[in-house]
Coordinates of C-alpha atoms and ligand atoms in Angstrom, one line a residue:
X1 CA 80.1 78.6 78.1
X2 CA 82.0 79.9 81.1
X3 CA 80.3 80.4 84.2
X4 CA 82.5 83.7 84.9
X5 CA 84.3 86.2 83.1
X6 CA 87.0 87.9 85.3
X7 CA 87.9 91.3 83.9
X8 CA 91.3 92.0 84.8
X9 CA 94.1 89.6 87.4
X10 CA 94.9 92.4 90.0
X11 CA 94.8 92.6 93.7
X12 CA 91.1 92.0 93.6
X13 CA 90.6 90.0 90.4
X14 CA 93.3 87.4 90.9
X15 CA 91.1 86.7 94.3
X16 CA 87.4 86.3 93.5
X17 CA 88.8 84.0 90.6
X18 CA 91.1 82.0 93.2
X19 CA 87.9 81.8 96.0
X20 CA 85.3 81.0 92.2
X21 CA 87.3 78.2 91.4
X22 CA 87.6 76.8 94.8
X23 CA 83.7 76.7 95.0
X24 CA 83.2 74.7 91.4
X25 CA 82.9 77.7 89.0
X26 CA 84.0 77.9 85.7
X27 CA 86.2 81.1 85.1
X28 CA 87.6 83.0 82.3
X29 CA 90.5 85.3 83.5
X30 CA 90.9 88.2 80.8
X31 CA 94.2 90.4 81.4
X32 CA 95.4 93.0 79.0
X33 CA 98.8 92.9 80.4
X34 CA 101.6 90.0 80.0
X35 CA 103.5 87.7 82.7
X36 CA 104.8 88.8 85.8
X37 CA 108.3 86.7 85.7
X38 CA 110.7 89.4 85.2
X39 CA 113.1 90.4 87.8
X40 CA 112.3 93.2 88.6
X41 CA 109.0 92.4 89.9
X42 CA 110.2 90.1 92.5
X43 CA 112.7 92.7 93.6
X44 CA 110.6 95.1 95.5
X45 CA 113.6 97.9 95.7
X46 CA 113.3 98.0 92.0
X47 CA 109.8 98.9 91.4
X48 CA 110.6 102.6 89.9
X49 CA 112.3 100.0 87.0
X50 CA 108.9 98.9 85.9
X51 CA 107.2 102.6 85.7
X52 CA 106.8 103.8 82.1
X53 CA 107.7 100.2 80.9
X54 CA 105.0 97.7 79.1
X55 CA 104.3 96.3 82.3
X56 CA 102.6 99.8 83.4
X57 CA 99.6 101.4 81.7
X58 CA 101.3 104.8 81.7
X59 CA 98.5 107.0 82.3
X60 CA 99.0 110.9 83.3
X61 CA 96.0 112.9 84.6
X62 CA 95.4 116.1 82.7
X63 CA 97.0 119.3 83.4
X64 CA 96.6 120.1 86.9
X65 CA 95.7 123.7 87.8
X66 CA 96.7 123.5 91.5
X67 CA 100.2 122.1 90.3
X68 CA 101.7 124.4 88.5
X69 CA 99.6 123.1 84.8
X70 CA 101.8 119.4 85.4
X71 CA 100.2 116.2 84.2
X72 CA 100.8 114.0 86.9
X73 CA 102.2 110.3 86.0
X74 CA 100.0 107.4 87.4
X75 CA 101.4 103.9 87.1
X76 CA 99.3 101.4 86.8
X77 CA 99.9 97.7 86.6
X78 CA 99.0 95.9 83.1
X79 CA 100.6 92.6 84.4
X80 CA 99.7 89.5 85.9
X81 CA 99.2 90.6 89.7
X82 CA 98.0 94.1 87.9
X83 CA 98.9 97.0 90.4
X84 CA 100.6 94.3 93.3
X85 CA 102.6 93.7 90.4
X86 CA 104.7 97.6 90.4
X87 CA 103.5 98.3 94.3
X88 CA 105.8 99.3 97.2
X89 CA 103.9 96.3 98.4
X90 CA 103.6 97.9 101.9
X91 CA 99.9 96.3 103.7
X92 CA 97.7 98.5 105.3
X93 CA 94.3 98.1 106.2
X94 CA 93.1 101.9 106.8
X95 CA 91.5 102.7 110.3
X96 CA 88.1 101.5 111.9
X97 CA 86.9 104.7 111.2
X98 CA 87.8 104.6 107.6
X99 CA 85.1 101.9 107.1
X100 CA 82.7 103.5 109.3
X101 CA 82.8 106.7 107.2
X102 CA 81.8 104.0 104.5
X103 CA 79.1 103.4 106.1
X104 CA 78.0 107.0 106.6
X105 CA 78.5 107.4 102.8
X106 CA 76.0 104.4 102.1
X107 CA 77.9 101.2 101.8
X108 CA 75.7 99.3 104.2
X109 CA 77.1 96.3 105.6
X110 CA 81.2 97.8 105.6
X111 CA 81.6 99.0 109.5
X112 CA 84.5 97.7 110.8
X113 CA 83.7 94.9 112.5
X114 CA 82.0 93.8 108.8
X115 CA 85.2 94.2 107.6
X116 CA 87.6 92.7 110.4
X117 CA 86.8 89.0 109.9
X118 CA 87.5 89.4 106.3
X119 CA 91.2 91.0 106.8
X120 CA 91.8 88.7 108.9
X121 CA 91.2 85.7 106.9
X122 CA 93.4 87.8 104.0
X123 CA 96.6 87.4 106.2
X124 CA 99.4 85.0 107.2
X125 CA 100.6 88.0 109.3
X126 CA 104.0 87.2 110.7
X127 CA 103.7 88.1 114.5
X128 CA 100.9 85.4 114.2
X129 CA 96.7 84.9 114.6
X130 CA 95.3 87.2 117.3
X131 CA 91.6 89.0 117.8
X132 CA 92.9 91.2 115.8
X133 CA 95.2 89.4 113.5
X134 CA 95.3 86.7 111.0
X135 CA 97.6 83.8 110.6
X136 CA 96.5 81.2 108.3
X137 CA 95.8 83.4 104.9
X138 CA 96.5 82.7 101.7
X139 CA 98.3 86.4 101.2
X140 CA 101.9 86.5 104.0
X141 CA 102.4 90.0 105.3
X142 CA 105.4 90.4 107.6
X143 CA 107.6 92.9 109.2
X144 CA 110.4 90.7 109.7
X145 CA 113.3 91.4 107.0
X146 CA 116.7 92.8 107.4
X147 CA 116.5 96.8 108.3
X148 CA 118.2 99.0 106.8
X149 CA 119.7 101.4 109.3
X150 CA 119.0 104.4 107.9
X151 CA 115.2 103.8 108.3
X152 CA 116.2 102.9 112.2
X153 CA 117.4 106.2 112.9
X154 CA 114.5 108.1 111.0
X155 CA 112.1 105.8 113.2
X156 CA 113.9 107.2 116.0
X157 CA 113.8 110.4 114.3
X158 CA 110.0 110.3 114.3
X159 CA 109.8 109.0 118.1
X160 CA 112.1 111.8 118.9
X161 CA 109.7 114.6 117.9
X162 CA 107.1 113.0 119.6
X163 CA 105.6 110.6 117.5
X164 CA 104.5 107.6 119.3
X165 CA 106.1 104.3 118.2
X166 CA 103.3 101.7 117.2
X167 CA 104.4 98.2 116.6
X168 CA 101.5 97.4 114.9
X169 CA 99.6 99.9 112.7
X170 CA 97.1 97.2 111.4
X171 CA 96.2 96.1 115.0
X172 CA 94.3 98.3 117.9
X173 CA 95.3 101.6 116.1
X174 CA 96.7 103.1 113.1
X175 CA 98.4 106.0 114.7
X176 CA 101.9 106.7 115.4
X177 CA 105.5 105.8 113.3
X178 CA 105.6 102.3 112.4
X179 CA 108.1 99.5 110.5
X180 CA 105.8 98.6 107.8
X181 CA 104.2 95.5 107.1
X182 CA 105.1 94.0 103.7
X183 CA 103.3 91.3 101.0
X184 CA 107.1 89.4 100.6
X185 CA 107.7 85.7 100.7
X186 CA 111.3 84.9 101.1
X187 CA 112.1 88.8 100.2
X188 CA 110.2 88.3 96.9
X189 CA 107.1 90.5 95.8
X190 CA 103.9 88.2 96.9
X191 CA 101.4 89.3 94.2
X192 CA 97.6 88.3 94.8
X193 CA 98.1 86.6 91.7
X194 CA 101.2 84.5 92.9
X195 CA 99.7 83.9 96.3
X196 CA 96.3 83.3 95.0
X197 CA 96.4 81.9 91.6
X198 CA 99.8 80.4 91.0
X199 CA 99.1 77.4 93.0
X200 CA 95.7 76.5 90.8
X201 CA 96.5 77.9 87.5
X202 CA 96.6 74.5 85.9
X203 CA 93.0 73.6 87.7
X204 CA 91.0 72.9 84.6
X205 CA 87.9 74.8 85.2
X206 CA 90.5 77.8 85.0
X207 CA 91.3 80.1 81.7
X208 CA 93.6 82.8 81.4
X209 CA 94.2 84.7 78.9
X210 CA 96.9 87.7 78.6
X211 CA 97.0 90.3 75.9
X212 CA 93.2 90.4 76.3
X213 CA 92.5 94.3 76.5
X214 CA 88.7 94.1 76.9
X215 CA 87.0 97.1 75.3
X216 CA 83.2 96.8 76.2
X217 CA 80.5 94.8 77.6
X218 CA 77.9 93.2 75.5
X219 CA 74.2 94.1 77.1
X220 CA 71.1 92.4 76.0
X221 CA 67.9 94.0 77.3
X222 CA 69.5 95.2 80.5
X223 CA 71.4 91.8 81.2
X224 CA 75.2 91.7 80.6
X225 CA 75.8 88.5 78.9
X226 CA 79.9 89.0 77.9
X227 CA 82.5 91.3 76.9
X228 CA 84.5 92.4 73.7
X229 CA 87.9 91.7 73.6
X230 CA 91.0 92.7 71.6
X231 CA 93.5 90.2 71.4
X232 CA 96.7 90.5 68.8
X233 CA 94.4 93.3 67.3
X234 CA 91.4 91.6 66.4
X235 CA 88.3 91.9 68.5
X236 CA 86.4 89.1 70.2
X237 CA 83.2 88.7 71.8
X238 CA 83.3 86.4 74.9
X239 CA 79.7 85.1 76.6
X240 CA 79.4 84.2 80.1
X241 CA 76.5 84.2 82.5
X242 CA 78.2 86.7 84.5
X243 CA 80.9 89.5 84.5
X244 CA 82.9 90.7 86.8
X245 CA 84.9 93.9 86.1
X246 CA 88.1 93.8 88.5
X247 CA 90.6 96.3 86.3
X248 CA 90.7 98.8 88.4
X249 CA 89.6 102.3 89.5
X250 CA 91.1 104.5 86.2
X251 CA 89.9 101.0 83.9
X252 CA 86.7 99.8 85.4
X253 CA 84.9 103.2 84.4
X254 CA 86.3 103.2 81.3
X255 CA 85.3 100.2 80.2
X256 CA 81.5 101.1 81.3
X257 CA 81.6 104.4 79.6
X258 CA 82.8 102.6 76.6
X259 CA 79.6 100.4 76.6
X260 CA 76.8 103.3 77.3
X261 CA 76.8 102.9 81.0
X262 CA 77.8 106.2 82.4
X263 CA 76.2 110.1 82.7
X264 CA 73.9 110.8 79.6
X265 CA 75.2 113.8 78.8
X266 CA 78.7 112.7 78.6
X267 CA 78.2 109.7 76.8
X268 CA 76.5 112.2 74.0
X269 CA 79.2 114.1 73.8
X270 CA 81.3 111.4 72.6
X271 CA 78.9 109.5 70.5
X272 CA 78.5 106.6 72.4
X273 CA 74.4 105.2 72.6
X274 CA 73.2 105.3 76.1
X275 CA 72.6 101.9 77.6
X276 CA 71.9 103.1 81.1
X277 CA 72.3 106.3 82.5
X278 CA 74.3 106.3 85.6
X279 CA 75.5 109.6 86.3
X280 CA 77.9 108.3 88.9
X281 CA 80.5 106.4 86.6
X282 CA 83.7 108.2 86.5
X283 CA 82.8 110.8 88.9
X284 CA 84.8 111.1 92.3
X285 CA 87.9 110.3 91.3
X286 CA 90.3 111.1 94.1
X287 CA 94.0 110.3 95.1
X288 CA 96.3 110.5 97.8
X289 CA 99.1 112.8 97.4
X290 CA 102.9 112.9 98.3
X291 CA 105.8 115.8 97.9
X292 CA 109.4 114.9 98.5
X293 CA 112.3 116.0 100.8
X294 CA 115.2 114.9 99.8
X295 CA 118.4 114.7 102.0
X296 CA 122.1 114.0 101.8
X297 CA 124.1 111.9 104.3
X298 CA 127.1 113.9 104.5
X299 CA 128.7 112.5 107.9
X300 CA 127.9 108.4 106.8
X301 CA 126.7 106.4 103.5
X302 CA 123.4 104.6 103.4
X303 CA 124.6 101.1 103.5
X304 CA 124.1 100.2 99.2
X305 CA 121.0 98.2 98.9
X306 CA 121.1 94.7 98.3
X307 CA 118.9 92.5 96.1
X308 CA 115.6 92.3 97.9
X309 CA 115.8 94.7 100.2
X310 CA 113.5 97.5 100.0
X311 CA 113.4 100.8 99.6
X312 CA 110.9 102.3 102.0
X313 CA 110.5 100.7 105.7
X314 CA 109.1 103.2 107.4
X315 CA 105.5 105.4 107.7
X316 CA 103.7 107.2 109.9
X317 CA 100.4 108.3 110.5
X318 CA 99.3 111.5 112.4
X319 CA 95.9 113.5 112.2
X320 CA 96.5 117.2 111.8
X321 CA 92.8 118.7 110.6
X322 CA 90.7 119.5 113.7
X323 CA 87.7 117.1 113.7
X324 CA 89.1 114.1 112.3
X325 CA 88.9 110.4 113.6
X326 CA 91.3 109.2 111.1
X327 CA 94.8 110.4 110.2
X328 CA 94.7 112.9 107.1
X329 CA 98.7 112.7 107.0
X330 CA 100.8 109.3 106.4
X331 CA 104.4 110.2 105.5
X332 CA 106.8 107.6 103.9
X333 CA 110.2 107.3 103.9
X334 CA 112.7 106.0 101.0
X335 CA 116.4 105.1 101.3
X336 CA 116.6 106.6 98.2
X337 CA 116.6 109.7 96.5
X338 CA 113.1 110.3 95.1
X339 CA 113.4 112.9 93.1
X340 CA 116.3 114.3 91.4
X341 CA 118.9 116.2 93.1
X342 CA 121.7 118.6 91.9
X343 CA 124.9 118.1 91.0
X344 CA 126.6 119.4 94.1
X345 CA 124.9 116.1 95.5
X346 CA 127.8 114.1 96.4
X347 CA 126.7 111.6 98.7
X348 CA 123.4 109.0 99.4
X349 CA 120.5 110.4 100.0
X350 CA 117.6 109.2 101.4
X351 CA 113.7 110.8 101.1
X352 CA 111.2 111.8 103.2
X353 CA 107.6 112.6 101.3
X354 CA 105.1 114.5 103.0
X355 CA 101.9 112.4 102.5
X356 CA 98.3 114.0 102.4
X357 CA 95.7 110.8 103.0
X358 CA 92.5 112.0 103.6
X359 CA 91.8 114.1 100.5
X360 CA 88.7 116.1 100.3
X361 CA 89.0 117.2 96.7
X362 CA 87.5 115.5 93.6
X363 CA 88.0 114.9 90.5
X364 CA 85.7 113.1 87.1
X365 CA 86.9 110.4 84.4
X366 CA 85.6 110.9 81.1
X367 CA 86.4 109.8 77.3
X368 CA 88.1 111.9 75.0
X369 CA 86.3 110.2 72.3
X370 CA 84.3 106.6 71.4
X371 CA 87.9 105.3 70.4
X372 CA 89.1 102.6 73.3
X373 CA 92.3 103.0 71.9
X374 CA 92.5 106.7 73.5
X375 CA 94.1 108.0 76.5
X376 CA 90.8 108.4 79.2
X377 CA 91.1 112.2 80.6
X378 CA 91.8 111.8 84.6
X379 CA 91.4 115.1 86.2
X380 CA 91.9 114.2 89.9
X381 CA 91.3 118.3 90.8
X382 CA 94.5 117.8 93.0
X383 CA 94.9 120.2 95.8
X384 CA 91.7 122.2 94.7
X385 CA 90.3 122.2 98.3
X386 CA 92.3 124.4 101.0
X387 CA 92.1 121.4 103.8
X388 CA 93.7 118.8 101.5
X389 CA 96.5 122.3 101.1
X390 CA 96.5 122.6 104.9
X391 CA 96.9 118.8 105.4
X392 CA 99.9 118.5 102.7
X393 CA 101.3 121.3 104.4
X394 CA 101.9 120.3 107.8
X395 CA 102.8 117.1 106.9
X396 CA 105.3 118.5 105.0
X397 CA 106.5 120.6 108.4
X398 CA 106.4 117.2 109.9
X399 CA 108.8 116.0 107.9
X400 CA 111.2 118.8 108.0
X401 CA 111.3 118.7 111.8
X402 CA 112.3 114.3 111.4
X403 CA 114.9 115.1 108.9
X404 CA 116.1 118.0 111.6
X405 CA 116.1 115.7 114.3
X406 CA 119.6 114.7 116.4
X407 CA 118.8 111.0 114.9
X408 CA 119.7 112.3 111.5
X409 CA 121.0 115.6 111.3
X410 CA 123.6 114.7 114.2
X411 CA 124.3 110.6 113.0
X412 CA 124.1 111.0 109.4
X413 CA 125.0 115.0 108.8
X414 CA 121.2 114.8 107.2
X415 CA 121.3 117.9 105.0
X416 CA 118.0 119.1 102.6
X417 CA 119.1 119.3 99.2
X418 CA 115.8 118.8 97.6
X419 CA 114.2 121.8 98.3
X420 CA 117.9 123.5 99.1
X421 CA 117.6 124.8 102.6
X422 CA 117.5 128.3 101.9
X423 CA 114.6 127.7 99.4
X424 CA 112.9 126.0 102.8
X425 CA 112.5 128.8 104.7
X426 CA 108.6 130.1 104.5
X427 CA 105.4 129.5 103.6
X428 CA 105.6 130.5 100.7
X429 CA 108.5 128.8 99.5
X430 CA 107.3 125.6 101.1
X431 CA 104.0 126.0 98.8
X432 CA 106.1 126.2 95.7
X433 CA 107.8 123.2 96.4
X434 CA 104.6 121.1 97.1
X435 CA 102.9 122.5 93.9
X436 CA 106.3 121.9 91.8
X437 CA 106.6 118.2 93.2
X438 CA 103.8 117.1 94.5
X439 CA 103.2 113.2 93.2
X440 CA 100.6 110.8 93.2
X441 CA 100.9 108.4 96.4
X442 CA 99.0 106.0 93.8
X443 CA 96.0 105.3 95.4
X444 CA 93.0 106.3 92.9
X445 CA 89.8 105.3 94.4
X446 CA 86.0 106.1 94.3
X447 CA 85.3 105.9 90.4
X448 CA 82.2 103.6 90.6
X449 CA 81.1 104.1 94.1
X450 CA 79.1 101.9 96.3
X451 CA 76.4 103.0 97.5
X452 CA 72.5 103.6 97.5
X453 CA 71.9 106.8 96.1
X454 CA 71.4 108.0 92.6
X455 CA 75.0 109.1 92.0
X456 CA 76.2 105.9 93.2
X457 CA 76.9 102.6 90.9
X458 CA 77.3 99.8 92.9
X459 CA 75.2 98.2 95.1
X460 CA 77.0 97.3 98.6
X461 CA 75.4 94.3 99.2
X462 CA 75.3 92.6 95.9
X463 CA 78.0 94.3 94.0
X464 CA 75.6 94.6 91.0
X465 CA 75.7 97.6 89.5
X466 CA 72.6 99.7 89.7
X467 CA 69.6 99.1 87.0
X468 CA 72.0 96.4 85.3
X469 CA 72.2 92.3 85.8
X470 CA 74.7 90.4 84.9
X471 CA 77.6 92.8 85.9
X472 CA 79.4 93.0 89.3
X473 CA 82.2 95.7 90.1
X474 CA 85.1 95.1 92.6
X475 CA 87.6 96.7 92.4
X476 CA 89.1 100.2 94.3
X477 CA 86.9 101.7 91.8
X478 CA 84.1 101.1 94.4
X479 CA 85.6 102.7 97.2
X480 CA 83.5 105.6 98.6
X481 CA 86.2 107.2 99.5
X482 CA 90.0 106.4 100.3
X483 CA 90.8 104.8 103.3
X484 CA 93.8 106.7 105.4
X485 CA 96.2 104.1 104.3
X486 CA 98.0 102.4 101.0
X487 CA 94.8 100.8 98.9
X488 CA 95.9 97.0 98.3
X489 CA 94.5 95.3 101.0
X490 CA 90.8 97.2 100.9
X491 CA 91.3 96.4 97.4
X492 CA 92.1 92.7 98.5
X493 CA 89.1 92.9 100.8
X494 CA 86.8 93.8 98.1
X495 CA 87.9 91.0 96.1
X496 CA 87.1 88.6 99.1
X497 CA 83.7 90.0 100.0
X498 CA 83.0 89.8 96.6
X499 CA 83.5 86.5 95.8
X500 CA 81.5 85.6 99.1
X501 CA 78.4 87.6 97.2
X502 CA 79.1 85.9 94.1
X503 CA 80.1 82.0 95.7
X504 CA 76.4 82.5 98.1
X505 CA 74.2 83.4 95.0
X506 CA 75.1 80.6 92.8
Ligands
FAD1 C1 103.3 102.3 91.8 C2 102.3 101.9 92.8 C3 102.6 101.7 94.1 C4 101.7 101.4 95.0 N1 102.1 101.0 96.3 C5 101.2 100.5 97.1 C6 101.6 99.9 98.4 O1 102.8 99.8 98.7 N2 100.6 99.4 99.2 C7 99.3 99.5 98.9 O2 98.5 99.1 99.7 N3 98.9 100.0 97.7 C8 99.8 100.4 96.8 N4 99.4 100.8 95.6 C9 98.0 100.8 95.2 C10 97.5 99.4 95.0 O3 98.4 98.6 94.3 C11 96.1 99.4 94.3 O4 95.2 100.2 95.0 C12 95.5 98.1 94.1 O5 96.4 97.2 93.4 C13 94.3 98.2 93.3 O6 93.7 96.9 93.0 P1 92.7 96.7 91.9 O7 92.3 95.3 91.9 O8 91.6 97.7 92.0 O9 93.4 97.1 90.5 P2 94.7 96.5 89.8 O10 95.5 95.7 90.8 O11 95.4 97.7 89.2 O12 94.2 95.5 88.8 C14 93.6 95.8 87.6 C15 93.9 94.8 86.5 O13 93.0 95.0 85.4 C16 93.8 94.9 84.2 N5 93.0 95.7 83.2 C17 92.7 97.0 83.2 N6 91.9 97.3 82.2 C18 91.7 96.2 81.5 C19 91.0 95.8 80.3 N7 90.3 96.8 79.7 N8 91.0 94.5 79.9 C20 91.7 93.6 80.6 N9 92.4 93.8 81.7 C21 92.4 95.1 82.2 C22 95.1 95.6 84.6 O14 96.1 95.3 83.6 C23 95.3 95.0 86.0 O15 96.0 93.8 85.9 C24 100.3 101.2 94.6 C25 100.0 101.3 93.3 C26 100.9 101.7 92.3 C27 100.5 101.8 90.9

């Protein structure tokens, strides 16, 4: 019997099974998704290839009644490496006072200086070990690759309204305009699971398995003792002494609900038996959000991309609400067009996308029936409180003013051609635009949050879901809320902290 079954090889999956095998435990990896070999997963600049292809779950949320009625695409990674798979791979840890809010929410134990250590041990950051820094990690993160100049000018762009340059947004501060920080080796995608597990995935205390689309957990008088599995259609059941469900924030409360472990009520409704009652399960479901400005270069081209090079190399972080100590707005810029553009577009575009990262709205995931075969409901409530409108909004002015700027209006002849200029001109019309384009910034978090109180699920010391043994969750489902940056590497850090828990209990 395996010691440990690993539900799911994503950011944090692929690490607790890396740090279980290096201290002597037997582990069973289960992914639903396949290998990670193709092309366009090394090739960062071609991640919008692998959206809506098998390598992506494909989920949408419901219809959203703050966005115009749209169901909003999520990507999510059903591949070995799981969401690092499809990522923009950009590494950001989220401010100190991201994981002091933690705190405040009841995950005990997650302050910042908890959390520090742990990051830094993450990283082989390329401007090398510091206080603040790591430089011996298993993961490499570096801001040294060939830039594009396009994303020099809309640095400059950024500086020139006033935005303060900061070289490194993962050291004493988050704020200000910043050349990102990328999970690359040699230009390739570095995947937890390719930085992590590649180098012991012939160790022989090791199992993976892909095409393993785990449905349910077993439960025996309140102890998890395996999961049920569908491989090549047939169902499995799989015993271990413990599990560990790592697939993810839309996946990890599915899988509960799908085994009796979620609110009561809701697990009535859809004919499910109740094996514990945790109201929590599936229930702040939140997101970060981003709307696109698109722009022509009318007076010089955007050098063509070449293989490797990315597509966004720029982001900045500013804090607009009153009363914040962490930035609500994180903008992020593509060489690219994001979004389609009319026909009169001529020339290469590049995108600007307002970002709104400190969300106050929330949302619930539930079933639509007992069938794990069916699409879960996601119903984020974009947009439904007016700070997360006011946020959006003047990041979105923030934007407009960069792509105004001398830097690129004067270098490049940047003109707007996604909204058209004239449909840019008021409130009004700029509220359209963010309802008719607003995306996800694919960061759902907060579905099975840590925490001590009886809407939470997870313990934050022990990572034992509440009431239940045998089960731990990590995962950005356990999030309390979303940090003010990109989720891998709190996702990563979960996975490490995790595996601490786990290795220490043995
Ligand atoms: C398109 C996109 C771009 C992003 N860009 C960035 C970025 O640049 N920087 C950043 O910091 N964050 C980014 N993110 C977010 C970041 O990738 C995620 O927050 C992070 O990967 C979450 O890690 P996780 O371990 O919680 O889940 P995942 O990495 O998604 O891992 C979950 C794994 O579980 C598997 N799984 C799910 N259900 C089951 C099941 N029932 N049975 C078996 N296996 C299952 C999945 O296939 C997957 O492999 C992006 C995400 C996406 C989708």
């Amino acid at each position: 019997m395996p010691d440990v079954i690993v539900v799911g090889a994503g950011s944090a999956g692929s690490v607790i099974t890396r740090r279980l095998l290096d201290a002597g435990a037997t582990v069973t990896l289960l992914e639903a998704g396949g290998s990670d070999t193709k092309p366009t997963i090394d090739d960062l600049g071609r991640l919008g290839e692998l959206w809506l292809s098998p390598d992506d779950w494909g989920y949408h949320t419901t219809p959203q009644e703050h966005a115009l009625g749209r169901r909003i695409h999520w990507p999510r990674g059903k591949v070995l490496g799981g969401s690092h798979s499809l990522n923009a791979s950009i590494y950001v840890r989220g401010a100190r006072g991201d994981y002091e809010r933690w705190v405040r929410e009841g995950a005990t134990g997650w302050g910042w200086d908890d959390v520090l250590p742990v990051f830094q041990r993450i990283e082989a950051y390329s401007g090398g070990a510091s206080e603040l820094r790591g430089g011996d990690g298993l993961l490499d993160v570096t801001d040294r690759y060939p830039r594009n100049p396009i994303f020099e000018s809309i640095h400059d762009a950024f500086v020139g309204i006033g935005v303060p340059a900061n070289p490194d947004y993962n050291g004493a501060s988050i704020d200000g305009v910043s050349w990102m920080q990328l999970t690359t080796r040699g230009g390739v995608r570095l995947s937890t699971w390719r930085a992590y597990m590649l180098p012991v995935a012939e160790h022989p205390a090791l199992t993976v398995r892909t095409g393993a689309w785990v449905h349910r957990l077993l439960v025996e008088q309140g102890r998890v003792v395996g999961v049920e599995v569908e491989v090549d259609g047939r169902l499995e059941q799989l015993r271990a002494d413990q599990v560990v469900l790592s697939a993810g924030a839309l996946d990890t409360p599915r899988i509960l609900l799908h085994s009796g472990i979620g609110p009561a009520g809701h697990l009535g409704d859809v004919d499910i038996p109740v094996v514990a009652d945790l109201p929590g399960v599936g229930e702040n479901l939140h997101d970060h959000l981003l709307v696109p400005f698109v722009f022509e270069t009318t007076a010089r081209p955007i050098p063509t991309r070449v293989e490797y090079e990315p597509v966004a190399m720029v982001h900045s972080f500013t804090t607009f609400r009153p009363g914040l100590d962490v930035p609500d707005t994180q903008p992020i810029c593509f060489s690219v067009p994001m979004a389609p553009v009319g026909d009169d577009v001529t020339g290469t575009c590049f995108t600007l996308q307002a970002g709104l990262v400190r969300p106050e709205s929330r949302g619930t995931l539930r079933l639509a029936s007992n069938d794990p075969h069916e699409l879960a409901l996601m119903d984020p409530h974009v947009l439904e409180r007016p700070e997360d409108v006011a946020s959006l909004r003047a990041s979105m002015q923030q934007v407009l003013e960069v792509g105004a700027h001398a830097a690129l209006a004067d270098e490049w002849g940047a003109r707007l051609v996604l909204p058209h200029a004239a449909d840019a001109v008021d409130d009004a019309a700029l509220d359209r635009h963010m309802r008719e384009w607003l995306t996800t910034y694919h960061h759902q978090a907060g579905t099975c949050r840590m925490g001590t109180d009886e809407r939470s699920v997870v313990d934050p010391t022990t990572f034992a879901v509440h009431g239940l043994a045998g089960l731990r969750i990590a995962d950005a489902s356990i999030m309390p809320s979303v940090p003010s940056g990109n989720t891998n590497a709190p996702s990563i850090l979960i996975g490490e902290r995790a595996s601490d828990v786990l290795i220490a209990q043995r």
